[in-house]
XYZ file of C-alpha atoms in Angstrom:
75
model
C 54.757 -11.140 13.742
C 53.763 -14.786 13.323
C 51.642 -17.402 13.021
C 49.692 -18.896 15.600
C 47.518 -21.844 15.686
C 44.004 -22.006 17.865
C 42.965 -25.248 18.658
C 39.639 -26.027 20.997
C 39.040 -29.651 22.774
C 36.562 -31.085 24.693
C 36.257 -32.124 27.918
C 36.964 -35.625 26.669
C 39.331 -34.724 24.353
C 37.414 -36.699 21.202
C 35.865 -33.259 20.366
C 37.934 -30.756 19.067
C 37.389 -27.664 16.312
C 40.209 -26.467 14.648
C 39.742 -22.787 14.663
C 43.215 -22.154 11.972
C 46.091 -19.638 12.012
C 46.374 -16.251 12.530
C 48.848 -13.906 11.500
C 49.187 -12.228 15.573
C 51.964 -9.394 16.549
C 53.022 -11.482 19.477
C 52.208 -14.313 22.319
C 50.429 -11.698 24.375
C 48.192 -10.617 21.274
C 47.592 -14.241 20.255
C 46.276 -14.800 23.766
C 43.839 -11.889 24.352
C 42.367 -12.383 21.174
C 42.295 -16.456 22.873
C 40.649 -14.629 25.608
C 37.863 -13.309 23.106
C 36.608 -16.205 21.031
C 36.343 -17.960 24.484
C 34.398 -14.843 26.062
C 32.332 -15.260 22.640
C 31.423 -18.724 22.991
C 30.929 -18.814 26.241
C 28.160 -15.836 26.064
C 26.717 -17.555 23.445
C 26.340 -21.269 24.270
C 28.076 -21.964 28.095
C 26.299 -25.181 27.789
C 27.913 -26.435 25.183
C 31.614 -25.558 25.831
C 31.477 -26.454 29.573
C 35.149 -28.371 29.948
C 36.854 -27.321 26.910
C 40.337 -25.695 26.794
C 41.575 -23.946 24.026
C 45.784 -24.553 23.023
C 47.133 -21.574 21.352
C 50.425 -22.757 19.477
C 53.672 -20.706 17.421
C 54.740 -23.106 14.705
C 56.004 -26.592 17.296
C 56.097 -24.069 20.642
C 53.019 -24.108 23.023
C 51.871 -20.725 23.688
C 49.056 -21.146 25.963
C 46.405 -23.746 27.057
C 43.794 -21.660 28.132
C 40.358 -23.979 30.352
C 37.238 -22.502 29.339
C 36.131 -22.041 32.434
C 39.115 -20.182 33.598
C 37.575 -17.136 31.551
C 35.134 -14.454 32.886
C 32.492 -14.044 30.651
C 30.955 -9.882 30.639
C 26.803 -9.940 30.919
């Protein structure tokens, strides 16, 4: 177990939302549930998050830095 942090950006990098920490089992769990939010935003308002890229973290270690538009969305 640890803590992981989620961190979106913008496409230009001067918009970002700090999503917090999250007490995950491992790297793999911290990025499915990544996957998720993404898949969840995406459905919701593609629009807006067109670009973005979301950094998953593990205290100073990068995780994952997962594009937005890497993710398949379900419909």
């Amino acid at each position: 177990m640890g803590y992981y942090r989620f961190m979106m950006y913008g496409d230009d990098h001067q918009r970002a939302e700090d999503l917090g920490s999250r007490d995950m089992r491992d790297d793999a769990d911290a990025q499915s549930f990544g996957y998720r939010v993404i898949r969840d935003l995406m459905q919701t308002d593609a629009r807006s998050y067109f670009g973005w890229t979301m950094d998953i973290t593990a205290r100073n270690r990068a995780v994952v830095s997962i594009p937005f538009d890497a993710v398949e969305t379900r419909h």
